[in-house]
Amino acid sequence: MHARSRALISVHLSVAIAAIAASSCRATDEPARLFPGYGGYHRTVSTASPEAQRWFDQGLLLVYGFNHDEAIRSFQAAADVDPTCAMAWWGVAYANGIDVNDPEMSEAANQAAWDAAQSALAQLDGATPVERALVEAVAARYAWPAPADRRALDEAYAAALGRAWADYPDDPDVAALYAESLMVLQPWDYWTAAGEPVERVLEIVAVLEGAMASHPAHPGANHFYIHAVEASSNAGRATAAADRLRDLVPGSGHLVHMPSHVYINTGRYADAAAANERAIAADEAYFLLAPPPAFYSLYFIHNIHFLAFALMMEGRYEPALAAARKLEAEVPAQFLDEWVEIGDGLMPAVFHVLIRFGRWDDIVAEPDYPKARRASRAIRHYARAVALANLDRTSDARAELTSLDALVPELEEGWMIGVNKAVRVLAIARKMAEGEILWREGRADDAYAALREAVTLEDTLVYDEPPGWMQPVRHALGALLLAGGEAAEAEQVYTTDLEDNPENAWSLLGLEQALRAQGRTQEAGALVLRLERAWARADVEPPASCYCGVRPASD
């Protein structure tokens, strides 16, 4: 989506996420449970206990699905059943560690990981050579007391896994773990904006492709591969991995969700929506059985957010609005109280949905947010400015723009919308709203200029899924260009958007209209089948790629 950006998560966001994880303490005092939907993958470990083996297999699938807290409980259960099983202790140590989304460890997690690694080392007499290599690698990952900067430990861990992979290149778990260890050294920093590889990402990709070639149903390899290539210029190379992962571990909401990262980037919006609907259902079933989730609950929220975006791209207003309302309802109040700077920016998705579908009166009727929720309040001012402009209340719209301008300086420090700084996203909102107001004031050229600036700002956002800006700006720009008789430029706008957002219904509609406006009816007719596929599940029939393009400027 959009220009490919080097997605470095900000230091502030990393620290905040780490603190959320720390508050959970990776607790293991709750009893372990065997969950439905976690069969289908097995790694034989050195134990005489079928029960310990069962717990280990579940733990491995849980940790491959980024549910570390629950994985620890399963691995610990395996160790309780068979304390001589080195790999059970390996699992406890590994699952207490960092991953690409959780870059820090609490003191409790550090000590638990260190203790488990030492227990694993003590049981190596009964381990196989590859188990010995994995245990020695995880032992290199931790120290106690833990250093303030763990970079050297992470590098030592990756180096040890690299040696293990060289010795056991046909072992898919070794390959997946090695690739992940390299990803952790450069989290979300895999491709430049121009699509060029960063640091060791080509090695990561090669290792994972090798693992999938020999073991195509490996859940960890498929999962990590999607993350490794989704922000590249060829996310489609992960289509097979996405299709495989979709049904591999039906009990893991995160693994069920993961294919949508590929589907969104390859124009399969219906499949993306379906994946997230199934992921949400899987997680809700899990939450009925499991202890209250800590860090993992953020993945559940992510699925709902992702669903809303996919449905918006399909033109499905009612379920998109329902997903946006669910997002607001499901975010824990305590999380929002403590981490409003990183959580609040995702919350007002309802306004993005209402703008997407031109529900101007509904936007004006939406109540305000509490004062502490600055990002939500800012998005509300933006949405009201757009809505009031489209209701021909341009003076009121400008008042909302003034309120937005007054609020933005309060979001300079630490406020995020996804992985982007809130002020960067709100700069797009400001230009979008300004463009809409100028259009309704009859200043078409100025409106186009404002929206072109918004496009440039959108294109420079850090890569994120769902994207930091949920309605592509080009949909508004193209619609207004068409309404103003600038069909040739509108065609270019839609063509570019279809490169960024393949086969999206809105730009296909705009492109068809732009071609017809230029008298190119045969080319427009050639789009009919694509349009029918794109709008197949829509519950609206929009007049343009943006409801703001219904009629020309007033003068």
mmCIF file with all atom_site columns, C-alpha atoms in Angstrom, residues 162-333:
data_model
loop_
_atom_site.group_PDB
_atom_site.id
_atom_site.type_symbol
_atom_site.label_atom_id
_atom_site.label_alt_id
_atom_site.label_comp_id
_atom_site.label_asym_id
_atom_site.label_entity_id
_atom_site.label_seq_id
_atom_site.pdbx_PDB_ins_code
_atom_site.Cartn_x
_atom_site.Cartn_y
_atom_site.Cartn_z
_atom_site.occupancy
_atom_site.B_iso_or_equiv
_atom_site.pdbx_formal_charge
_atom_site.auth_seq_id
_atom_site.auth_comp_id
_atom_site.auth_asym_id
_atom_site.auth_atom_id
_atom_site.pdbx_PDB_model_num
ATOM 1   C CA . GLY A 1 162 ? 23.006  -19.513 11.923 1.00 0.00 ? 162 GLY A CA 1
ATOM 2   C CA . ARG A 1 163 ? 25.470  -22.238 12.837 1.00 0.00 ? 163 ARG A CA 1
ATOM 3   C CA . ALA A 1 164 ? 22.608  -24.582 13.688 1.00 0.00 ? 164 ALA A CA 1
ATOM 4   C CA . TRP A 1 165 ? 20.958  -23.882 10.337 1.00 0.00 ? 165 TRP A CA 1
ATOM 5   C CA . ALA A 1 166 ? 24.243  -24.546 8.518  1.00 0.00 ? 166 ALA A CA 1
ATOM 6   C CA . ASP A 1 167 ? 24.399  -27.934 10.240 1.00 0.00 ? 167 ASP A CA 1
ATOM 7   C CA . TYR A 1 168 ? 20.687  -28.743 9.832  1.00 0.00 ? 168 TYR A CA 1
ATOM 8   C CA . PRO A 1 169 ? 19.492  -26.912 6.697  1.00 0.00 ? 169 PRO A CA 1
ATOM 9   C CA . ASP A 1 170 ? 16.579  -29.305 6.185  1.00 0.00 ? 170 ASP A CA 1
ATOM 10  C CA . ASP A 1 171 ? 15.070  -28.706 9.617  1.00 0.00 ? 171 ASP A CA 1
ATOM 11  C CA . PRO A 1 172 ? 12.189  -26.223 9.103  1.00 0.00 ? 172 PRO A CA 1
ATOM 12  C CA . ASP A 1 173 ? 12.047  -25.154 12.743 1.00 0.00 ? 173 ASP A CA 1
ATOM 13  C CA . VAL A 1 174 ? 15.740  -24.327 12.774 1.00 0.00 ? 174 VAL A CA 1
ATOM 14  C CA . ALA A 1 175 ? 15.275  -22.348 9.551  1.00 0.00 ? 175 ALA A CA 1
ATOM 15  C CA . ALA A 1 176 ? 12.233  -20.459 10.843 1.00 0.00 ? 176 ALA A CA 1
ATOM 16  C CA . LEU A 1 177 ? 13.898  -19.646 14.147 1.00 0.00 ? 177 LEU A CA 1
ATOM 17  C CA . TYR A 1 178 ? 17.065  -18.483 12.419 1.00 0.00 ? 178 TYR A CA 1
ATOM 18  C CA . ALA A 1 179 ? 15.147  -16.242 10.022 1.00 0.00 ? 179 ALA A CA 1
ATOM 19  C CA . GLU A 1 180 ? 13.140  -14.778 12.887 1.00 0.00 ? 180 GLU A CA 1
ATOM 20  C CA . SER A 1 181 ? 16.324  -14.067 14.862 1.00 0.00 ? 181 SER A CA 1
ATOM 21  C CA . LEU A 1 182 ? 17.601  -12.021 11.912 1.00 0.00 ? 182 LEU A CA 1
ATOM 22  C CA . MET A 1 183 ? 14.285  -10.188 11.596 1.00 0.00 ? 183 MET A CA 1
ATOM 23  C CA . VAL A 1 184 ? 14.458  -9.205  15.261 1.00 0.00 ? 184 VAL A CA 1
ATOM 24  C CA . LEU A 1 185 ? 17.800  -7.515  14.590 1.00 0.00 ? 185 LEU A CA 1
ATOM 25  C CA . GLN A 1 186 ? 16.100  -5.137  12.105 1.00 0.00 ? 186 GLN A CA 1
ATOM 26  C CA . PRO A 1 187 ? 12.402  -5.166  13.035 1.00 0.00 ? 187 PRO A CA 1
ATOM 27  C CA . TRP A 1 188 ? 10.130  -3.824  10.276 1.00 0.00 ? 188 TRP A CA 1
ATOM 28  C CA . ASP A 1 189 ? 13.137  -2.384  8.456  1.00 0.00 ? 189 ASP A CA 1
ATOM 29  C CA . TYR A 1 190 ? 13.359  -4.762  5.526  1.00 0.00 ? 190 TYR A CA 1
ATOM 30  C CA . TRP A 1 191 ? 12.860  -2.664  2.367  1.00 0.00 ? 191 TRP A CA 1
ATOM 31  C CA . THR A 1 192 ? 13.562  0.905   1.297  1.00 0.00 ? 192 THR A CA 1
ATOM 32  C CA . ALA A 1 193 ? 10.892  3.179   -0.134 1.00 0.00 ? 193 ALA A CA 1
ATOM 33  C CA . ALA A 1 194 ? 12.200  2.221   -3.577 1.00 0.00 ? 194 ALA A CA 1
ATOM 34  C CA . GLY A 1 195 ? 11.808  -1.474  -2.810 1.00 0.00 ? 195 GLY A CA 1
ATOM 35  C CA . GLU A 1 196 ? 15.500  -2.162  -2.281 1.00 0.00 ? 196 GLU A CA 1
ATOM 36  C CA . PRO A 1 197 ? 16.486  -4.750  0.341  1.00 0.00 ? 197 PRO A CA 1
ATOM 37  C CA . VAL A 1 198 ? 17.789  -3.561  3.703  1.00 0.00 ? 198 VAL A CA 1
ATOM 38  C CA . GLU A 1 199 ? 20.622  -5.293  5.547  1.00 0.00 ? 199 GLU A CA 1
ATOM 39  C CA . ARG A 1 200 ? 20.039  -9.068  5.698  1.00 0.00 ? 200 ARG A CA 1
ATOM 40  C CA . VAL A 1 201 ? 16.486  -9.332  4.397  1.00 0.00 ? 201 VAL A CA 1
ATOM 41  C CA . LEU A 1 202 ? 17.514  -11.265 1.280  1.00 0.00 ? 202 LEU A CA 1
ATOM 42  C CA . GLU A 1 203 ? 19.078  -13.898 3.519  1.00 0.00 ? 203 GLU A CA 1
ATOM 43  C CA . ILE A 1 204 ? 15.909  -13.972 5.615  1.00 0.00 ? 204 ILE A CA 1
ATOM 44  C CA . VAL A 1 205 ? 13.788  -14.474 2.504  1.00 0.00 ? 205 VAL A CA 1
ATOM 45  C CA . ALA A 1 206 ? 16.072  -17.193 1.128  1.00 0.00 ? 206 ALA A CA 1
ATOM 46  C CA . VAL A 1 207 ? 16.115  -19.146 4.397  1.00 0.00 ? 207 VAL A CA 1
ATOM 47  C CA . LEU A 1 208 ? 12.327  -19.059 4.675  1.00 0.00 ? 208 LEU A CA 1
ATOM 48  C CA . GLU A 1 209 ? 11.780  -19.936 1.032  1.00 0.00 ? 209 GLU A CA 1
ATOM 49  C CA . GLY A 1 210 ? 14.049  -22.935 1.496  1.00 0.00 ? 210 GLY A CA 1
ATOM 50  C CA . ALA A 1 211 ? 12.082  -24.068 4.530  1.00 0.00 ? 211 ALA A CA 1
ATOM 51  C CA . MET A 1 212 ? 8.760   -23.707 2.710  1.00 0.00 ? 212 MET A CA 1
ATOM 52  C CA . ALA A 1 213 ? 10.065  -25.536 -0.355 1.00 0.00 ? 213 ALA A CA 1
ATOM 53  C CA . SER A 1 214 ? 10.701  -28.668 1.697  1.00 0.00 ? 214 SER A CA 1
ATOM 54  C CA . HIS A 1 215 ? 7.988   -28.125 4.326  1.00 0.00 ? 215 HIS A CA 1
ATOM 55  C CA . PRO A 1 216 ? 5.247   -25.983 2.739  1.00 0.00 ? 216 PRO A CA 1
ATOM 56  C CA . ALA A 1 217 ? 2.891   -26.391 5.698  1.00 0.00 ? 217 ALA A CA 1
ATOM 57  C CA . HIS A 1 218 ? 5.298   -25.038 8.291  1.00 0.00 ? 218 HIS A CA 1
ATOM 58  C CA . PRO A 1 219 ? 3.347   -22.395 10.273 1.00 0.00 ? 219 PRO A CA 1
ATOM 59  C CA . GLY A 1 220 ? 6.352   -20.412 11.475 1.00 0.00 ? 220 GLY A CA 1
ATOM 60  C CA . ALA A 1 221 ? 8.055   -20.215 8.087  1.00 0.00 ? 221 ALA A CA 1
ATOM 61  C CA . ASN A 1 222 ? 4.861   -19.100 6.335  1.00 0.00 ? 222 ASN A CA 1
ATOM 62  C CA . HIS A 1 223 ? 4.111   -16.536 9.055  1.00 0.00 ? 223 HIS A CA 1
ATOM 63  C CA . PHE A 1 224 ? 7.558   -14.984 9.110  1.00 0.00 ? 224 PHE A CA 1
ATOM 64  C CA . TYR A 1 225 ? 7.778   -14.989 5.308  1.00 0.00 ? 225 TYR A CA 1
ATOM 65  C CA . ILE A 1 226 ? 4.644   -12.882 4.974  1.00 0.00 ? 226 ILE A CA 1
ATOM 66  C CA . HIS A 1 227 ? 6.087   -10.312 7.359  1.00 0.00 ? 227 HIS A CA 1
ATOM 67  C CA . ALA A 1 228 ? 9.425   -10.364 5.562  1.00 0.00 ? 228 ALA A CA 1
ATOM 68  C CA . VAL A 1 229 ? 8.001   -9.524  2.127  1.00 0.00 ? 229 VAL A CA 1
ATOM 69  C CA . GLU A 1 230 ? 4.693   -7.710  2.706  1.00 0.00 ? 230 GLU A CA 1
ATOM 70  C CA . ALA A 1 231 ? 6.288   -4.253  2.442  1.00 0.00 ? 231 ALA A CA 1
ATOM 71  C CA . SER A 1 232 ? 8.397   -5.153  -0.595 1.00 0.00 ? 232 SER A CA 1
ATOM 72  C CA . SER A 1 233 ? 7.500   -4.190  -4.143 1.00 0.00 ? 233 SER A CA 1
ATOM 73  C CA . ASN A 1 234 ? 6.367   -7.781  -4.731 1.00 0.00 ? 234 ASN A CA 1
ATOM 74  C CA . ALA A 1 235 ? 4.146   -8.833  -1.853 1.00 0.00 ? 235 ALA A CA 1
ATOM 75  C CA . GLY A 1 236 ? 2.435   -11.215 -4.258 1.00 0.00 ? 236 GLY A CA 1
ATOM 76  C CA . ARG A 1 237 ? 5.308   -13.665 -3.935 1.00 0.00 ? 237 ARG A CA 1
ATOM 77  C CA . ALA A 1 238 ? 3.802   -14.586 -0.554 1.00 0.00 ? 238 ALA A CA 1
ATOM 78  C CA . THR A 1 239 ? 0.407   -15.512 -2.020 1.00 0.00 ? 239 THR A CA 1
ATOM 79  C CA . ALA A 1 240 ? 1.044   -19.247 -1.768 1.00 0.00 ? 240 ALA A CA 1
ATOM 80  C CA . ALA A 1 241 ? 2.231   -18.849 1.825  1.00 0.00 ? 241 ALA A CA 1
ATOM 81  C CA . ALA A 1 242 ? -0.887  -16.847 2.654  1.00 0.00 ? 242 ALA A CA 1
ATOM 82  C CA . ASP A 1 243 ? -3.204  -19.397 1.089  1.00 0.00 ? 243 ASP A CA 1
ATOM 83  C CA . ARG A 1 244 ? -1.496  -22.211 2.984  1.00 0.00 ? 244 ARG A CA 1
ATOM 84  C CA . LEU A 1 245 ? -1.448  -20.410 6.322  1.00 0.00 ? 245 LEU A CA 1
ATOM 85  C CA . ARG A 1 246 ? -5.145  -19.589 6.132  1.00 0.00 ? 246 ARG A CA 1
ATOM 86  C CA . ASP A 1 247 ? -6.213  -23.039 7.356  1.00 0.00 ? 247 ASP A CA 1
ATOM 87  C CA . LEU A 1 248 ? -3.075  -24.415 9.020  1.00 0.00 ? 248 LEU A CA 1
ATOM 88  C CA . VAL A 1 249 ? -3.834  -23.517 12.647 1.00 0.00 ? 249 VAL A CA 1
ATOM 89  C CA . PRO A 1 250 ? -7.531  -22.599 12.870 1.00 0.00 ? 250 PRO A CA 1
ATOM 90  C CA . GLY A 1 251 ? -7.351  -21.983 16.615 1.00 0.00 ? 251 GLY A CA 1
ATOM 91  C CA . SER A 1 252 ? -4.699  -19.257 16.306 1.00 0.00 ? 252 SER A CA 1
ATOM 92  C CA . GLY A 1 253 ? -6.387  -15.961 15.575 1.00 0.00 ? 253 GLY A CA 1
ATOM 93  C CA . HIS A 1 254 ? -3.140  -14.293 14.600 1.00 0.00 ? 254 HIS A CA 1
ATOM 94  C CA . LEU A 1 255 ? -2.104  -17.005 12.142 1.00 0.00 ? 255 LEU A CA 1
ATOM 95  C CA . VAL A 1 256 ? -5.602  -17.054 10.640 1.00 0.00 ? 256 VAL A CA 1
ATOM 96  C CA . HIS A 1 257 ? -5.355  -13.279 10.247 1.00 0.00 ? 257 HIS A CA 1
ATOM 97  C CA . MET A 1 258 ? -1.879  -13.214 8.709  1.00 0.00 ? 258 MET A CA 1
ATOM 98  C CA . PRO A 1 259 ? -2.874  -13.988 5.081  1.00 0.00 ? 259 PRO A CA 1
ATOM 99  C CA . SER A 1 260 ? -4.756  -10.691 4.991  1.00 0.00 ? 260 SER A CA 1
ATOM 100 C CA . HIS A 1 261 ? -1.428  -8.829  4.944  1.00 0.00 ? 261 HIS A CA 1
ATOM 101 C CA . VAL A 1 262 ? -0.834  -10.367 1.522  1.00 0.00 ? 262 VAL A CA 1
ATOM 102 C CA . TYR A 1 263 ? -4.426  -10.236 0.334  1.00 0.00 ? 263 TYR A CA 1
ATOM 103 C CA . ILE A 1 264 ? -4.685  -6.490  0.984  1.00 0.00 ? 264 ILE A CA 1
ATOM 104 C CA . ASN A 1 265 ? -1.539  -5.886  -1.044 1.00 0.00 ? 265 ASN A CA 1
ATOM 105 C CA . THR A 1 266 ? -2.714  -8.025  -3.953 1.00 0.00 ? 266 THR A CA 1
ATOM 106 C CA . GLY A 1 267 ? -6.287  -6.804  -4.336 1.00 0.00 ? 267 GLY A CA 1
ATOM 107 C CA . ARG A 1 268 ? -8.009  -9.686  -2.552 1.00 0.00 ? 268 ARG A CA 1
ATOM 108 C CA . TYR A 1 269 ? -10.082 -7.529  -0.236 1.00 0.00 ? 269 TYR A CA 1
ATOM 109 C CA . ALA A 1 270 ? -12.893 -10.051 0.216  1.00 0.00 ? 270 ALA A CA 1
ATOM 110 C CA . ASP A 1 271 ? -10.369 -12.695 1.248  1.00 0.00 ? 271 ASP A CA 1
ATOM 111 C CA . ALA A 1 272 ? -8.732  -10.201 3.616  1.00 0.00 ? 272 ALA A CA 1
ATOM 112 C CA . ALA A 1 273 ? -12.082 -9.475  5.232  1.00 0.00 ? 273 ALA A CA 1
ATOM 113 C CA . ALA A 1 274 ? -12.908 -13.178 5.522  1.00 0.00 ? 274 ALA A CA 1
ATOM 114 C CA . ALA A 1 275 ? -9.523  -13.939 7.099  1.00 0.00 ? 275 ALA A CA 1
ATOM 115 C CA . ASN A 1 276 ? -10.061 -11.303 9.760  1.00 0.00 ? 276 ASN A CA 1
ATOM 116 C CA . GLU A 1 277 ? -13.633 -12.366 10.447 1.00 0.00 ? 277 GLU A CA 1
ATOM 117 C CA . ARG A 1 278 ? -12.369 -15.899 11.074 1.00 0.00 ? 278 ARG A CA 1
ATOM 118 C CA . ALA A 1 279 ? -9.454  -14.587 13.145 1.00 0.00 ? 279 ALA A CA 1
ATOM 119 C CA . ILE A 1 280 ? -11.769 -12.550 15.356 1.00 0.00 ? 280 ILE A CA 1
ATOM 120 C CA . ALA A 1 281 ? -14.007 -15.590 15.862 1.00 0.00 ? 281 ALA A CA 1
ATOM 121 C CA . ALA A 1 282 ? -10.988 -17.767 16.713 1.00 0.00 ? 282 ALA A CA 1
ATOM 122 C CA . ASP A 1 283 ? -9.711  -15.283 19.269 1.00 0.00 ? 283 ASP A CA 1
ATOM 123 C CA . GLU A 1 284 ? -13.124 -14.804 20.845 1.00 0.00 ? 284 GLU A CA 1
ATOM 124 C CA . ALA A 1 285 ? -13.412 -18.583 21.240 1.00 0.00 ? 285 ALA A CA 1
ATOM 125 C CA . TYR A 1 286 ? -9.937  -18.656 22.786 1.00 0.00 ? 286 TYR A CA 1
ATOM 126 C CA . PHE A 1 287 ? -10.761 -15.828 25.211 1.00 0.00 ? 287 PHE A CA 1
ATOM 127 C CA . LEU A 1 288 ? -13.674 -17.887 26.567 1.00 0.00 ? 288 LEU A CA 1
ATOM 128 C CA . LEU A 1 289 ? -11.203 -20.566 27.666 1.00 0.00 ? 289 LEU A CA 1
ATOM 129 C CA . ALA A 1 290 ? -8.030  -18.662 28.436 1.00 0.00 ? 290 ALA A CA 1
ATOM 130 C CA . PRO A 1 291 ? -6.957  -16.279 31.193 1.00 0.00 ? 291 PRO A CA 1
ATOM 131 C CA . PRO A 1 292 ? -7.487  -12.593 30.407 1.00 0.00 ? 292 PRO A CA 1
ATOM 132 C CA . PRO A 1 293 ? -5.006  -11.841 27.613 1.00 0.00 ? 293 PRO A CA 1
ATOM 133 C CA . ALA A 1 294 ? -2.298  -9.250  28.048 1.00 0.00 ? 294 ALA A CA 1
ATOM 134 C CA . PHE A 1 295 ? -0.101  -8.393  25.089 1.00 0.00 ? 295 PHE A CA 1
ATOM 135 C CA . TYR A 1 296 ? -1.910  -10.807 22.770 1.00 0.00 ? 296 TYR A CA 1
ATOM 136 C CA . SER A 1 297 ? -5.122  -8.779  23.066 1.00 0.00 ? 297 SER A CA 1
ATOM 137 C CA . LEU A 1 298 ? -3.473  -6.122  20.886 1.00 0.00 ? 298 LEU A CA 1
ATOM 138 C CA . TYR A 1 299 ? -3.447  -8.608  18.006 1.00 0.00 ? 299 TYR A CA 1
ATOM 139 C CA . PHE A 1 300 ? -7.181  -9.088  18.461 1.00 0.00 ? 300 PHE A CA 1
ATOM 140 C CA . ILE A 1 301 ? -7.718  -5.333  18.182 1.00 0.00 ? 301 ILE A CA 1
ATOM 141 C CA . HIS A 1 302 ? -5.489  -5.308  15.095 1.00 0.00 ? 302 HIS A CA 1
ATOM 142 C CA . ASN A 1 303 ? -7.741  -7.902  13.438 1.00 0.00 ? 303 ASN A CA 1
ATOM 143 C CA . ILE A 1 304 ? -10.830 -5.752  13.977 1.00 0.00 ? 304 ILE A CA 1
ATOM 144 C CA . HIS A 1 305 ? -9.080  -2.661  12.621 1.00 0.00 ? 305 HIS A CA 1
ATOM 145 C CA . PHE A 1 306 ? -7.888  -4.634  9.601  1.00 0.00 ? 306 PHE A CA 1
ATOM 146 C CA . LEU A 1 307 ? -11.396 -5.958  8.991  1.00 0.00 ? 307 LEU A CA 1
ATOM 147 C CA . ALA A 1 308 ? -12.863 -2.459  8.941  1.00 0.00 ? 308 ALA A CA 1
ATOM 148 C CA . PHE A 1 309 ? -10.343 -1.362  6.324  1.00 0.00 ? 309 PHE A CA 1
ATOM 149 C CA . ALA A 1 310 ? -10.855 -4.391  4.078  1.00 0.00 ? 310 ALA A CA 1
ATOM 150 C CA . LEU A 1 311 ? -14.621 -3.903  4.188  1.00 0.00 ? 311 LEU A CA 1
ATOM 151 C CA . MET A 1 312 ? -14.230 -0.223  3.322  1.00 0.00 ? 312 MET A CA 1
ATOM 152 C CA . MET A 1 313 ? -12.228 -1.168  0.246  1.00 0.00 ? 313 MET A CA 1
ATOM 153 C CA . GLU A 1 314 ? -14.973 -3.611  -0.764 1.00 0.00 ? 314 GLU A CA 1
ATOM 154 C CA . GLY A 1 315 ? -17.691 -0.969  -0.480 1.00 0.00 ? 315 GLY A CA 1
ATOM 155 C CA . ARG A 1 316 ? -19.439 -2.746  2.406  1.00 0.00 ? 316 ARG A CA 1
ATOM 156 C CA . TYR A 1 317 ? -20.748 0.037   4.588  1.00 0.00 ? 317 TYR A CA 1
ATOM 157 C CA . GLU A 1 318 ? -22.834 -1.790  7.198  1.00 0.00 ? 318 GLU A CA 1
ATOM 158 C CA . PRO A 1 319 ? -20.235 -4.389  8.268  1.00 0.00 ? 319 PRO A CA 1
ATOM 159 C CA . ALA A 1 320 ? -17.431 -1.814  8.051  1.00 0.00 ? 320 ALA A CA 1
ATOM 160 C CA . LEU A 1 321 ? -19.270 0.462   10.458 1.00 0.00 ? 321 LEU A CA 1
ATOM 161 C CA . ALA A 1 322 ? -19.994 -2.484  12.744 1.00 0.00 ? 322 ALA A CA 1
ATOM 162 C CA . ALA A 1 323 ? -16.294 -3.384  12.793 1.00 0.00 ? 323 ALA A CA 1
ATOM 163 C CA . ALA A 1 324 ? -15.339 0.212   13.591 1.00 0.00 ? 324 ALA A CA 1
ATOM 164 C CA . ARG A 1 325 ? -17.841 0.286   16.464 1.00 0.00 ? 325 ARG A CA 1
ATOM 165 C CA . LYS A 1 326 ? -16.490 -3.042  17.720 1.00 0.00 ? 326 LYS A CA 1
ATOM 166 C CA . LEU A 1 327 ? -12.949 -1.665  17.649 1.00 0.00 ? 327 LEU A CA 1
ATOM 167 C CA . GLU A 1 328 ? -13.998 1.163   19.942 1.00 0.00 ? 328 GLU A CA 1
ATOM 168 C CA . ALA A 1 329 ? -15.785 -1.238  22.276 1.00 0.00 ? 329 ALA A CA 1
ATOM 169 C CA . GLU A 1 330 ? -13.051 -3.869  22.547 1.00 0.00 ? 330 GLU A CA 1
ATOM 170 C CA . VAL A 1 331 ? -10.053 -1.721  23.474 1.00 0.00 ? 331 VAL A CA 1
ATOM 171 C CA . PRO A 1 332 ? -9.600  -2.163  27.236 1.00 0.00 ? 332 PRO A CA 1
ATOM 172 C CA . ALA A 1 333 ? -10.298 1.034   29.166 1.00 0.00 ? 333 ALA A CA 1
#
